[in-house]
PDB file of C-alpha atoms in Angstrom:
ATOM      1  CA  MET A 160      16.297 -30.945 -36.579  1.00 58.00           C
ATOM      2  CA  LYS A 161      19.387 -30.721 -34.348  1.00 63.00           C
ATOM      3  CA  THR A 162      20.189 -27.313 -35.848  1.00 79.00           C
ATOM      4  CA  ILE A 163      16.702 -26.058 -35.009  1.00 76.00           C
ATOM      5  CA  ARG A 164      17.076 -27.320 -31.436  1.00 69.00           C
ATOM      6  CA  ASP A 165      20.464 -25.655 -31.136  1.00 62.00           C
ATOM      7  CA  ILE A 166      19.092 -22.350 -32.410  1.00 69.00           C
ATOM      8  CA  PHE A 167      16.132 -22.580 -30.025  1.00 67.00           C
ATOM      9  CA  ALA A 168      18.423 -23.392 -27.105  1.00 68.00           C
ATOM     10  CA  ALA A 169      20.678 -20.446 -27.982  1.00 71.00           C
ATOM     11  CA  VAL A 170      17.726 -18.054 -28.135  1.00 78.00           C
ATOM     12  CA  VAL A 171      16.366 -19.311 -24.817  1.00 79.00           C
ATOM     13  CA  GLY A 172      19.769 -19.157 -23.159  1.00 80.00           C
ATOM     14  CA  ILE A 173      20.487 -15.629 -24.364  1.00 86.00           C
ATOM     15  CA  GLY A 174      16.999 -14.568 -23.339  1.00 89.00           C
ATOM     16  CA  ALA A 175      17.465 -16.001 -19.827  1.00 88.00           C
ATOM     17  CA  PHE A 176      20.815 -14.255 -19.492  1.00 90.00           C
ATOM     18  CA  GLN A 177      19.371 -10.923 -20.628  1.00 94.00           C
ATOM     19  CA  LEU A 178      16.354 -11.274 -18.337  1.00 95.00           C
ATOM     20  CA  GLY A 179      18.590 -12.037 -15.376  1.00 95.00           C
ATOM     21  CA  LEU A 180      20.920  -9.175 -16.255  1.00 96.00           C
ATOM     22  CA  ALA A 181      18.097  -6.639 -16.588  1.00 97.00           C
ATOM     23  CA  CYS A 182      16.555  -7.719 -13.269  1.00 97.00           C
ATOM     24  CA  ALA A 183      19.960  -7.694 -11.574  1.00 97.00           C
ATOM     25  CA  ILE A 184      20.695  -4.153 -12.753  1.00 97.00           C
ATOM     26  CA  ALA A 185      17.255  -2.961 -11.609  1.00 98.00           C
ATOM     27  CA  ALA A 186      17.451  -4.695  -8.215  1.00 98.00           C
ATOM     28  CA  VAL A 187      20.981  -3.479  -7.487  1.00 97.00           C
ATOM     29  CA  ALA A 188      20.141   0.064  -8.624  1.00 97.00           C
ATOM     30  CA  ALA A 189      17.026   0.007  -6.392  1.00 97.00           C
ATOM     31  CA  ARG A 190      19.290  -0.240  -3.360  1.00 95.00           C
ATOM     32  CA  GLY A 191      20.403   3.269  -4.214  1.00 95.00           C
ATOM     33  CA  GLY A 192      16.915   4.343  -3.175  1.00 93.00           C
ATOM     34  CA  ARG A 193      18.304   4.664   0.332  1.00 93.00           C
ATOM     35  CA  THR A 194      19.671   8.072  -0.716  1.00 92.00           C
ATOM     36  CA  ASP A 195      18.121   8.760  -4.144  1.00 92.00           C
ATOM     37  CA  ALA A 196      14.326   9.097  -4.478  1.00 90.00           C
ATOM     38  CA  LYS A 197      14.476   8.412  -8.226  1.00 91.00           C
ATOM     39  CA  LEU A 198      16.203   5.060  -7.728  1.00 94.00           C
ATOM     40  CA  ASP A 199      13.733   4.210  -4.973  1.00 94.00           C
ATOM     41  CA  VAL A 200      11.046   3.971  -7.664  1.00 94.00           C
ATOM     42  CA  LEU A 201      12.761   0.770  -8.824  1.00 95.00           C
ATOM     43  CA  GLY A 202      12.405  -0.628  -5.304  1.00 95.00           C
ATOM     44  CA  HIS A 203       8.619  -0.638  -5.565  1.00 95.00           C
ATOM     45  CA  PHE A 204       8.919  -3.360  -8.209  1.00 95.00           C
ATOM     46  CA  ALA A 205      11.359  -5.559  -6.275  1.00 97.00           C
ATOM     47  CA  PRO A 206       9.052  -8.630  -6.464  1.00 96.00           C
ATOM     48  CA  PHE A 207       9.231  -8.401 -10.264  1.00 96.00           C
ATOM     49  CA  TRP A 208      13.026  -8.336 -10.202  1.00 97.00           C
ATOM     50  CA  LEU A 209      12.941 -11.307  -7.837  1.00 97.00           C
ATOM     51  CA  ALA A 210      10.566 -13.282 -10.058  1.00 96.00           C
ATOM     52  CA  GLY A 211      12.523 -12.421 -13.203  1.00 97.00           C
ATOM     53  CA  GLY A 212      15.830 -13.398 -11.629  1.00 96.00           C
ATOM     54  CA  LEU A 213      14.403 -16.673 -10.347  1.00 97.00           C
ATOM     55  CA  THR A 214      12.989 -17.466 -13.794  1.00 96.00           C
ATOM     56  CA  ALA A 215      16.375 -16.798 -15.397  1.00 94.00           C
ATOM     57  CA  VAL A 216      18.092 -19.113 -12.905  1.00 94.00           C
ATOM     58  CA  LEU A 217      15.619 -21.940 -13.429  1.00 93.00           C
ATOM     59  CA  VAL A 218      15.998 -21.706 -17.204  1.00 91.00           C
ATOM     60  CA  ALA A 219      19.789 -21.645 -16.894  1.00 89.00           C
ATOM     61  CA  LEU A 220      19.780 -24.830 -14.819  1.00 87.00           C
ATOM     62  CA  ALA A 221      18.431 -26.751 -17.833  1.00 85.00           C
ATOM     63  CA  PHE A 222      21.617 -26.106 -19.823  1.00 79.00           C
ATOM     64  CA  ARG A 223      24.827 -28.104 -20.080  1.00 78.00           C
ATOM     65  CA  PRO A 224      27.744 -28.084 -19.444  1.00 81.00           C
ATOM     66  CA  TRP A 225      27.969 -26.679 -15.925  1.00 79.00           C
ATOM     67  CA  ARG A 226      30.195 -23.762 -17.006  1.00 83.00           C
ATOM     68  CA  LEU A 227      27.473 -22.567 -19.384  1.00 83.00           C
ATOM     69  CA  LYS A 228      24.907 -23.169 -16.666  1.00 81.00           C
ATOM     70  CA  LEU A 229      26.834 -20.955 -14.247  1.00 86.00           C
ATOM     71  CA  LEU A 230      27.393 -18.241 -16.857  1.00 88.00           C
ATOM     72  CA  LEU A 231      23.723 -18.019 -17.763  1.00 89.00           C
ATOM     73  CA  ALA A 232      22.544 -18.213 -14.155  1.00 90.00           C
ATOM     74  CA  ALA A 233      24.986 -15.649 -12.689  1.00 94.00           C
ATOM     75  CA  PRO A 234      22.999 -12.455 -13.346  1.00 95.00           C
ATOM     76  CA  GLY A 235      19.788 -14.148 -12.229  1.00 95.00           C
ATOM     77  CA  VAL A 236      21.403 -15.143  -8.944  1.00 96.00           C
ATOM     78  CA  VAL A 237      22.487 -11.529  -8.390  1.00 97.00           C
ATOM     79  CA  ALA A 238      18.922 -10.374  -9.133  1.00 97.00           C
ATOM     80  CA  VAL A 239      17.428 -12.866  -6.686  1.00 97.00           C
ATOM     81  CA  ILE A 240      19.801 -11.896  -3.871  1.00 97.00           C
ATOM     82  CA  ALA A 241      19.449  -8.131  -4.435  1.00 97.00           C
ATOM     83  CA  ALA A 242      15.648  -8.214  -4.808  1.00 98.00           C
ATOM     84  CA  ALA A 243      15.106 -10.625  -1.916  1.00 97.00           C
ATOM     85  CA  SER A 244      17.115  -8.325   0.354  1.00 97.00           C
ATOM     86  CA  LEU A 245      14.573  -5.583  -0.440  1.00 97.00           C
ATOM     87  CA  VAL A 246      11.426  -7.686  -0.007  1.00 97.00           C
ATOM     88  CA  ALA A 247      12.395  -9.903   2.936  1.00 97.00           C
ATOM     89  CA  PRO A 248      12.451  -7.203   5.670  1.00 96.00           C
ATOM     90  CA  GLU A 249       8.716  -6.622   5.194  1.00 97.00           C
ATOM     91  CA  TYR A 250       7.951 -10.233   6.087  1.00 96.00           C
ATOM     92  CA  LEU A 251      10.600 -10.519   8.794  1.00 96.00           C
ATOM     93  CA  ARG A 252       9.757  -7.343  10.714  1.00 95.00           C
ATOM     94  CA  PRO A 253       8.303  -7.973  14.183  1.00 95.00           C
ATOM     95  CA  MET A 254       4.579  -7.486  14.654  1.00 96.00           C
ATOM     96  CA  SER A 255       2.729  -6.955  17.923  1.00 95.00           C
ATOM     97  CA  PRO A 256       0.632  -9.877  19.262  1.00 95.00           C
ATOM     98  CA  ARG A 257      -2.805 -10.192  17.684  1.00 96.00           C
ATOM     99  CA  ALA A 258      -6.055  -9.946  19.593  1.00 96.00           C
ATOM    100  CA  PRO A 259      -8.646 -12.747  19.425  1.00 96.00           C
ATOM    101  CA  ALA A 260     -11.682 -12.375  17.172  1.00 96.00           C
ATOM    102  CA  ASP A 261     -13.956 -11.819  20.186  1.00 95.00           C
ATOM    103  CA  ALA A 262     -11.725  -9.246  21.857  1.00 95.00           C
ATOM    104  CA  PRO A 263     -13.655  -6.367  23.500  1.00 92.00           C
ATOM    105  CA  GLY A 264     -13.196  -2.718  22.525  1.00 89.00           C
ATOM    106  CA  GLN A 265     -13.020  -3.391  18.787  1.00 94.00           C
ATOM    107  CA  ILE A 266     -13.416  -0.979  15.904  1.00 96.00           C
ATOM    108  CA  LYS A 267     -13.761  -1.840  12.242  1.00 98.00           C
ATOM    109  CA  LEU A 268     -12.003   0.518   9.825  1.00 98.00           C
ATOM    110  CA  ILE A 269     -12.041   0.591   6.027  1.00 98.00           C
ATOM    111  CA  GLN A 270      -9.254   2.251   4.072  1.00 98.00           C
ATOM    112  CA  PHE A 271     -10.170   2.847   0.436  1.00 98.00           C
ATOM    113  CA  ASN A 272      -9.016   4.983  -2.470  1.00 97.00           C
ATOM    114  CA  ALA A 273     -12.440   5.204  -4.097  1.00 97.00           C
ATOM    115  CA  PHE A 274     -10.998   6.641  -7.356  1.00 95.00           C
ATOM    116  CA  TRP A 275     -12.394   9.919  -8.663  1.00 92.00           C
ATOM    117  CA  ARG A 276     -13.428   8.181 -11.899  1.00 92.00           C
ATOM    118  CA  ASN A 277     -15.106   5.315 -10.061  1.00 93.00           C
ATOM    119  CA  GLY A 278     -17.039   3.276 -12.614  1.00 89.00           C
ATOM    120  CA  ASP A 279     -19.662   1.991 -10.164  1.00 94.00           C
ATOM    121  CA  PRO A 280     -20.357   4.577  -7.441  1.00 95.00           C
ATOM    122  CA  GLU A 281     -23.690   2.996  -6.470  1.00 96.00           C
ATOM    123  CA  GLY A 282     -22.207  -0.487  -6.131  1.00 97.00           C
ATOM    124  CA  THR A 283     -19.218   0.908  -4.245  1.00 97.00           C
ATOM    125  CA  ALA A 284     -21.506   2.846  -1.884  1.00 98.00           C
ATOM    126  CA  ARG A 285     -23.650  -0.237  -1.316  1.00 98.00           C
ATOM    127  CA  TRP A 286     -20.615  -2.304  -0.346  1.00 98.00           C
ATOM    128  CA  ILE A 287     -19.284   0.398   2.004  1.00 98.00           C
ATOM    129  CA  ALA A 288     -22.660   0.762   3.718  1.00 98.00           C
ATOM    130  CA  ASP A 289     -23.114  -3.000   4.030  1.00 98.00           C
ATOM    131  CA  GLN A 290     -19.780  -3.296   5.845  1.00 97.00           C
ATOM    132  CA  ASP A 291     -21.219  -1.309   8.766  1.00 96.00           C
ATOM    133  CA  ALA A 292     -17.711  -0.119   9.673  1.00 98.00           C
ATOM    134  CA  ASP A 293     -17.077   2.223  12.574  1.00 97.00           C
ATOM    135  CA  VAL A 294     -14.780   4.401  10.457  1.00 97.00           C
ATOM    136  CA  VAL A 295     -14.349   4.662   6.682  1.00 98.00           C
ATOM    137  CA  VAL A 296     -11.323   6.564   5.361  1.00 98.00           C
ATOM    138  CA  LEU A 297     -11.709   7.530   1.699  1.00 97.00           C
ATOM    139  CA  GLU A 298      -9.311   9.108  -0.767  1.00 96.00           C
ATOM    140  CA  GLU A 299     -10.239  10.391  -4.227  1.00 95.00           C
ATOM    141  CA  SER A 300     -13.826  10.450  -3.053  1.00 94.00           C
ATOM    142  CA  ARG A 301     -16.757  12.105  -4.847  1.00 92.00           C
ATOM    143  CA  GLU A 302     -19.827  13.789  -3.465  1.00 93.00           C
ATOM    144  CA  ASP A 303     -22.207  11.477  -5.343  1.00 95.00           C
ATOM    145  CA  LEU A 304     -20.493   8.416  -3.899  1.00 96.00           C
ATOM    146  CA  VAL A 305     -20.557   9.796  -0.345  1.00 96.00           C
ATOM    147  CA  ASP A 306     -24.202  10.812  -0.771  1.00 96.00           C
ATOM    148  CA  ALA A 307     -25.010   7.281  -1.940  1.00 97.00           C
ATOM    149  CA  VAL A 308     -23.372   5.876   1.207  1.00 98.00           C
ATOM    150  CA  LEU A 309     -25.273   8.316   3.425  1.00 97.00           C
ATOM    151  CA  ARG A 310     -28.590   7.281   1.870  1.00 97.00           C
ATOM    152  CA  ARG A 311     -27.921   3.790   3.141  1.00 97.00           C
ATOM    153  CA  ARG A 312     -26.187   4.539   6.447  1.00 97.00           C
ATOM    154  CA  PRO A 313     -26.302   7.755   8.523  1.00 96.00           C
ATOM    155  CA  TYR A 314     -22.581   8.348   8.918  1.00 97.00           C
ATOM    156  CA  HIS A 315     -21.029  11.542  10.214  1.00 96.00           C
ATOM    157  CA  VAL A 316     -18.822  13.221   7.591  1.00 96.00           C
ATOM    158  CA  SER A 317     -15.537  14.763   8.705  1.00 88.00           C
ATOM    159  CA  GLY A 318     -14.518  17.634   6.428  1.00 72.00           C
ATOM    160  CA  TRP A 319     -13.332  17.366   2.888  1.00 77.00           C
ATOM    161  CA  ILE A 320      -9.597  17.946   2.570  1.00 80.00           C
ATOM    162  CA  GLY A 321      -8.847  17.657  -1.123  1.00 79.00           C
ATOM    163  CA  ARG A 322     -10.749  14.471  -1.948  1.00 88.00           C
ATOM    164  CA  ASN A 323     -10.045  12.922   1.457  1.00 93.00           C
ATOM    165  CA  VAL A 324     -13.020  12.327   3.740  1.00 96.00           C
ATOM    166  CA  ILE A 325     -13.718  10.305   6.883  1.00 97.00           C
ATOM    167  CA  LEU A 326     -17.108   8.706   7.519  1.00 97.00           C
ATOM    168  CA  SER A 327     -17.873   7.526  11.034  1.00 97.00           C
ATOM    169  CA  ARG A 328     -20.635   6.108  13.154  1.00 96.00           C
ATOM    170  CA  ALA A 329     -19.663   8.287  16.112  1.00 94.00           C
ATOM    171  CA  LYS A 330     -19.677  12.043  15.825  1.00 95.00           C
ATOM    172  CA  PRO A 331     -16.119  13.388  15.985  1.00 95.00           C
ATOM    173  CA  VAL A 332     -15.289  15.849  18.755  1.00 94.00           C
ATOM    174  CA  ASP A 333     -12.528  17.545  16.757  1.00 92.00           C
ATOM    175  CA  THR A 334     -11.439  17.599  13.116  1.00 91.00           C
ATOM    176  CA  ASP A 335      -8.883  20.397  12.834  1.00 87.00           C
ATOM    177  CA  ILE A 336      -5.464  19.717  11.325  1.00 83.00           C
ATOM    178  CA  PRO A 337      -2.739  21.562  13.259  1.00 77.00           C
ATOM    179  CA  TRP A 338      -0.442  22.345  10.328  1.00 74.00           C
ATOM    180  CA  PRO A 339       3.010  23.286  11.602  1.00 64.00           C
ATOM    181  CA  ARG A 340       3.837  25.502   8.615  1.00 63.00           C
ATOM    182  CA  GLN A 341       2.331  27.307   5.661  1.00 61.00           C
ATOM    183  CA  GLY A 342       1.736  25.653   2.283  1.00 59.00           C
ATOM    184  CA  PRO A 343       1.192  22.005   3.301  1.00 58.00           C
ATOM    185  CA  LEU A 344       2.044  19.452   0.659  1.00 68.00           C
ATOM    186  CA  ALA A 345       0.334  16.442   2.187  1.00 76.00           C
ATOM    187  CA  VAL A 346      -3.386  15.703   1.789  1.00 84.00           C
ATOM    188  CA  ILE A 347      -4.617  14.623   5.200  1.00 89.00           C
ATOM    189  CA  THR A 348      -7.835  14.795   7.211  1.00 92.00           C
ATOM    190  CA  ARG A 349      -8.527  14.021  10.869  1.00 93.00           C
ATOM    191  CA  SER A 350     -11.325  12.894  13.155  1.00 94.00           C
ATOM    192  CA  THR A 351     -10.945  12.567  16.914  1.00 94.00           C
ATOM    193  CA  PHE A 352     -13.554  10.521  18.768  1.00 94.00           C
ATOM    194  CA  ALA A 353     -14.466  10.362  22.443  1.00 89.00           C
ATOM    195  CA  LYS A 354     -14.883   7.049  24.252  1.00 71.00           C
ATOM    196  CA  ALA A 355     -15.784   6.240  27.817  1.00 61.00           C
ATOM    197  CA  ASP A 356     -12.317   4.744  28.343  1.00 68.00           C
ATOM    198  CA  GLY A 357     -10.516   7.503  26.417  1.00 75.00           C
ATOM    199  CA  GLY A 358     -10.651   8.896  22.881  1.00 88.00           C
ATOM    200  CA  PHE A 359      -8.780   8.036  19.726  1.00 94.00           C
ATOM    201  CA  THR A 360      -7.823   9.839  16.536  1.00 95.00           C
ATOM    202  CA  VAL A 361      -8.042   8.656  12.933  1.00 96.00           C
ATOM    203  CA  MET A 362      -6.200  10.414  10.106  1.00 95.00           C
ATOM    204  CA  GLY A 363      -6.537   9.802   6.371  1.00 95.00           C
ATOM    205  CA  ALA A 364      -3.643  10.502   4.005  1.00 94.00           C
ATOM    206  CA  HIS A 365      -3.102  10.532   0.256  1.00 94.00           C
ATOM    207  CA  TYR A 366       0.358  10.800  -1.302  1.00 93.00           C
ATOM    208  CA  ALA A 367       1.614  11.738  -4.737  1.00 91.00           C
ATOM    209  CA  TRP A 368       2.693   9.046  -7.187  1.00 89.00           C
ATOM    210  CA  PRO A 369       5.959   7.242  -6.412  1.00 86.00           C
ATOM    211  CA  THR A 370       7.503   8.705  -9.565  1.00 85.00           C
ATOM    212  CA  ASP A 371       7.574  12.033  -7.688  1.00 85.00           C
ATOM    213  CA  GLY A 372       9.805  10.830  -4.887  1.00 80.00           C
ATOM    214  CA  GLU A 373      10.831  14.282  -3.654  1.00 83.00           C
ATOM    215  CA  LEU A 374       7.201  15.342  -3.230  1.00 86.00           C
ATOM    216  CA  GLN A 375       6.424  12.079  -1.469  1.00 89.00           C
ATOM    217  CA  SER A 376       9.312  12.689   0.906  1.00 87.00           C
ATOM    218  CA  ALA A 377       7.993  16.181   1.699  1.00 88.00           C
ATOM    219  CA  GLN A 378       4.513  14.750   2.294  1.00 90.00           C
ATOM    220  CA  GLY A 379       5.887  12.187   4.737  1.00 91.00           C
ATOM    221  CA  GLN A 380       7.744  14.886   6.653  1.00 90.00           C
ATOM    222  CA  ASP A 381       4.568  16.992   6.757  1.00 90.00           C
ATOM    223  CA  ILE A 382       2.543  14.145   8.227  1.00 92.00           C
ATOM    224  CA  ALA A 383       5.261  13.384  10.781  1.00 92.00           C
ATOM    225  CA  ARG A 384       5.041  17.031  11.899  1.00 90.00           C
ATOM    226  CA  VAL A 385       1.239  16.932  12.022  1.00 90.00           C
ATOM    227  CA  ILE A 386       1.074  13.826  14.217  1.00 92.00           C
ATOM    228  CA  ALA A 387       3.884  14.923  16.558  1.00 91.00           C
ATOM    229  CA  PRO A 388       1.596  16.747  19.055  1.00 89.00           C
ATOM    230  CA  PHE A 389      -0.866  13.848  19.311  1.00 90.00           C
ATOM    231  CA  ASP A 390      -0.859  11.001  21.783  1.00 89.00           C
ATOM    232  CA  LYS A 391       0.324   8.222  19.492  1.00 94.00           C
ATOM    233  CA  SER A 392      -0.850   5.377  21.693  1.00 95.00           C
ATOM    234  CA  ARG A 393      -4.359   5.448  20.165  1.00 95.00           C
ATOM    235  CA  LEU A 394      -3.583   7.196  16.891  1.00 97.00           C
ATOM    236  CA  ILE A 395      -4.558   5.519  13.591  1.00 97.00           C
ATOM    237  CA  ILE A 396      -3.364   6.665  10.168  1.00 97.00           C
ATOM    238  CA  ALA A 397      -4.836   5.090   7.037  1.00 98.00           C
ATOM    239  CA  GLY A 398      -4.332   6.070   3.450  1.00 96.00           C
ATOM    240  CA  ASP A 399      -3.133   5.583  -0.073  1.00 97.00           C
ATOM    241  CA  PHE A 400       0.582   6.189   0.461  1.00 96.00           C
ATOM    242  CA  ASN A 401       1.480   5.247  -3.112  1.00 95.00           C
ATOM    243  CA  SER A 402       4.572   3.444  -1.888  1.00 95.00           C
ATOM    244  CA  THR A 403       5.345  -0.194  -1.227  1.00 97.00           C
ATOM    245  CA  PRO A 404       6.821  -1.599   1.988  1.00 97.00           C
ATOM    246  CA  TRP A 405      10.053  -2.569   0.189  1.00 96.00           C
ATOM    247  CA  SER A 406      10.819   1.037  -0.684  1.00 96.00           C
ATOM    248  CA  PHE A 407      13.271   2.915   1.502  1.00 95.00           C
ATOM    249  CA  ALA A 408      10.793   5.804   1.677  1.00 94.00           C
ATOM    250  CA  ARG A 409       8.199   3.613   3.369  1.00 95.00           C
ATOM    251  CA  ARG A 410      10.743   2.214   5.796  1.00 95.00           C
ATOM    252  CA  ARG A 411      11.905   5.705   6.756  1.00 95.00           C
ATOM    253  CA  GLU A 412       8.338   6.798   7.421  1.00 95.00           C
ATOM    254  CA  ASP A 413       7.642   3.664   9.452  1.00 96.00           C
ATOM    255  CA  ARG A 414      10.377   4.909  11.774  1.00 95.00           C
ATOM    256  CA  MET A 415       9.357   8.583  11.556  1.00 95.00           C
ATOM    257  CA  PHE A 416       5.716   7.988  12.435  1.00 96.00           C
ATOM    258  CA  GLY A 417       6.506   5.873  15.475  1.00 94.00           C
ATOM    259  CA  LEU A 418       3.450   3.715  14.787  1.00 97.00           C
ATOM    260  CA  GLU A 419       3.122   0.085  13.768  1.00 98.00           C
ATOM    261  CA  ARG A 420       2.045  -0.522  10.189  1.00 98.00           C
ATOM    262  CA  ARG A 421      -0.631  -3.207  10.494  1.00 98.00           C
ATOM    263  CA  THR A 422      -0.799  -4.007   6.774  1.00 97.00           C
ATOM    264  CA  ARG A 423       1.934  -6.444   5.789  1.00 96.00           C
ATOM    265  CA  GLY A 424       2.607  -6.875   2.090  1.00 96.00           C
ATOM    266  CA  LEU A 425      -1.125  -6.668   1.319  1.00 97.00           C
ATOM    267  CA  ALA A 426      -1.389  -5.844  -2.404  1.00 97.00           C
ATOM    268  CA  THR A 427      -4.177  -3.365  -3.229  1.00 97.00           C
ATOM    269  CA  TRP A 428      -3.368  -2.137  -6.748  1.00 96.00           C
ATOM    270  CA  PRO A 429      -4.399  -2.464  -9.546  1.00 94.00           C
ATOM    271  CA  ALA A 430      -8.051  -3.428  -9.475  1.00 91.00           C
ATOM    272  CA  LYS A 431      -8.712  -2.142 -13.010  1.00 83.00           C
ATOM    273  CA  PRO A 432      -6.951  -2.644 -16.370  1.00 75.00           C
ATOM    274  CA  PHE A 433      -3.783  -0.564 -16.357  1.00 72.00           C
ATOM    275  CA  THR A 434      -1.967  -1.536 -19.569  1.00 66.00           C
ATOM    276  CA  PRO A 435      -2.209   0.359 -22.877  1.00 66.00           C
ATOM    277  CA  LEU A 436      -4.243  -2.534 -24.309  1.00 65.00           C
ATOM    278  CA  GLY A 437      -6.648  -2.463 -21.365  1.00 67.00           C
ATOM    279  CA  LEU A 438      -5.619  -5.911 -20.133  1.00 69.00           C
ATOM    280  CA  PRO A 439      -6.584  -6.480 -16.497  1.00 71.00           C
ATOM    281  CA  ALA A 440      -4.092  -7.670 -13.892  1.00 77.00           C
ATOM    282  CA  LEU A 441      -4.741 -11.246 -12.820  1.00 81.00           C
ATOM    283  CA  ALA A 442      -4.204 -10.104  -9.233  1.00 87.00           C
ATOM    284  CA  PRO A 443      -3.101  -6.910  -7.465  1.00 93.00           C
ATOM    285  CA  PHE A 444       0.671  -6.706  -7.085  1.00 93.00           C
ATOM    286  CA  LEU A 445       1.504  -3.376  -5.386  1.00 95.00           C
ATOM    287  CA  PRO A 446       0.824  -2.950  -1.639  1.00 97.00           C
ATOM    288  CA  ILE A 447       0.384   0.836  -1.528  1.00 97.00           C
ATOM    289  CA  ASP A 448      -2.584   1.265   0.852  1.00 98.00           C
ATOM    290  CA  HIS A 449      -1.522   1.078   4.486  1.00 98.00           C
ATOM    291  CA  VAL A 450      -2.954   1.355   7.977  1.00 98.00           C
ATOM    292  CA  TYR A 451      -0.824   2.426  10.965  1.00 98.00           C
ATOM    293  CA  ALA A 452      -1.917   2.221  14.597  1.00 98.00           C
ATOM    294  CA  GLY A 453      -0.414   3.086  17.966  1.00 97.00           C
ATOM    295  CA  PRO A 454       0.589   0.603  20.681  1.00 96.00           C
ATOM    296  CA  ALA A 455      -2.760   0.800  22.504  1.00 96.00           C
ATOM    297  CA  TRP A 456      -4.318  -1.105  19.596  1.00 97.00           C
ATOM    298  CA  ARG A 457      -4.041  -4.823  18.938  1.00 97.00           C
ATOM    299  CA  THR A 458      -4.688  -6.132  15.443  1.00 98.00           C
ATOM    300  CA  VAL A 459      -7.646  -8.498  15.197  1.00 98.00           C
ATOM    301  CA  SER A 460      -7.625  -8.932  11.397  1.00 98.00           C
ATOM    302  CA  VAL A 461      -6.421  -7.321   8.185  1.00 98.00           C
ATOM    303  CA  GLU A 462      -7.922  -8.295   4.842  1.00 98.00           C
ATOM    304  CA  ARG A 463      -8.368  -7.038   1.307  1.00 98.00           C
ATOM    305  CA  GLY A 464     -11.873  -6.223   0.165  1.00 97.00           C
ATOM    306  CA  PRO A 465     -13.422  -7.054  -3.213  1.00 96.00           C
ATOM    307  CA  ARG A 466     -12.891  -5.404  -6.591  1.00 95.00           C
ATOM    308  CA  LEU A 467     -15.270  -2.449  -6.827  1.00 95.00           C
ATOM    309  CA  GLY A 468     -15.430   0.529  -9.198  1.00 92.00           C
ATOM    310  CA  SER A 469     -12.008   1.821  -8.180  1.00 95.00           C
ATOM    311  CA  ASP A 470      -8.498   1.062  -9.392  1.00 94.00           C
ATOM    312  CA  HIS A 471      -7.661   0.143  -5.767  1.00 96.00           C
ATOM    313  CA  TYR A 472      -8.953  -2.620  -3.556  1.00 97.00           C
ATOM    314  CA  PRO A 473     -10.242  -1.599  -0.124  1.00 98.00           C
ATOM    315  CA  VAL A 474      -8.516  -2.692   3.075  1.00 98.00           C
ATOM    316  CA  ILE A 475     -10.596  -3.867   6.039  1.00 98.00           C
ATOM    317  CA  VAL A 476      -8.901  -3.684   9.429  1.00 98.00           C
ATOM    318  CA  ARG A 477     -10.270  -4.676  12.825  1.00 98.00           C
ATOM    319  CA  LEU A 478      -8.458  -3.303  15.855  1.00 98.00           C
ATOM    320  CA  ALA A 479      -9.081  -3.841  19.573  1.00 96.00           C
ATOM    321  CA  LEU A 480      -7.860  -1.761  22.488  1.00 93.00           C
ATOM    322  CA  ALA A 481      -5.232  -3.574  24.482  1.00 87.00           C
ATOM    323  CA  ASP A 482      -6.036  -4.510  28.090  1.00 72.00           C
TER     324      ASP A 482
END
């Protein structure tokens, strides 16, 4: 029996060491994403490296003597430190003061990658219409889904750019995209609305997958050029950016855009089974849908919507104009 226990302990110990080592290598390599887009892909999964490293450390603490404990825990400790240094800035970054729930001058905005293979367009449309939002920004939209929304609520539709579309209660006064160069790489649409106390602009964006870091970088630069001529104080950008807040790409664009990202670590993917065996995720784990807003807006609330027919969850944001 003792031999069996010893073999089991050896297997567990080696497994913990290997888990910690793998997570440490991934987390340390992810820091290279500051200059290498390919390594930045590893940064998107920093919470996994953190969880794996922490698991390895906890398992190692059960061993004796202390020298063996330290040996087994060492790579896990490195993983925890390296991964935490990637994730922590998202939760430590300063946020502007929130507005109360009854603040005047509010708008309700929904950001949603509706998924071009949406398995329940009618149910999705029903939910969108029932939300009675002022603005709905959709990516990977389909005409049948938009038509189903319009049957339930008479929204104005702001042009189709790729599969991006903006639905709004108010009729936009302008929708043109002032592209600064030929051959744009980003998928973005715009609606500018007039208000008695001044107008505001909403843009919807959709990026390439994070595995194509160079294309993502070009898309971010394109959007930064597009928004440059606009008054950023009331500008809102919502979209599926396909990048997490712990990636260096997202941090660079936070600075480039000059807007405050109102979503903070809010996981929105996956909402559908994504493994080869079709096993569903117990909960979303990648925050890749974001909403930015200029300093004239105060955040009232940010929440994740329900699972619908898409592989993303919607994001529901309420904003109020600052006094």
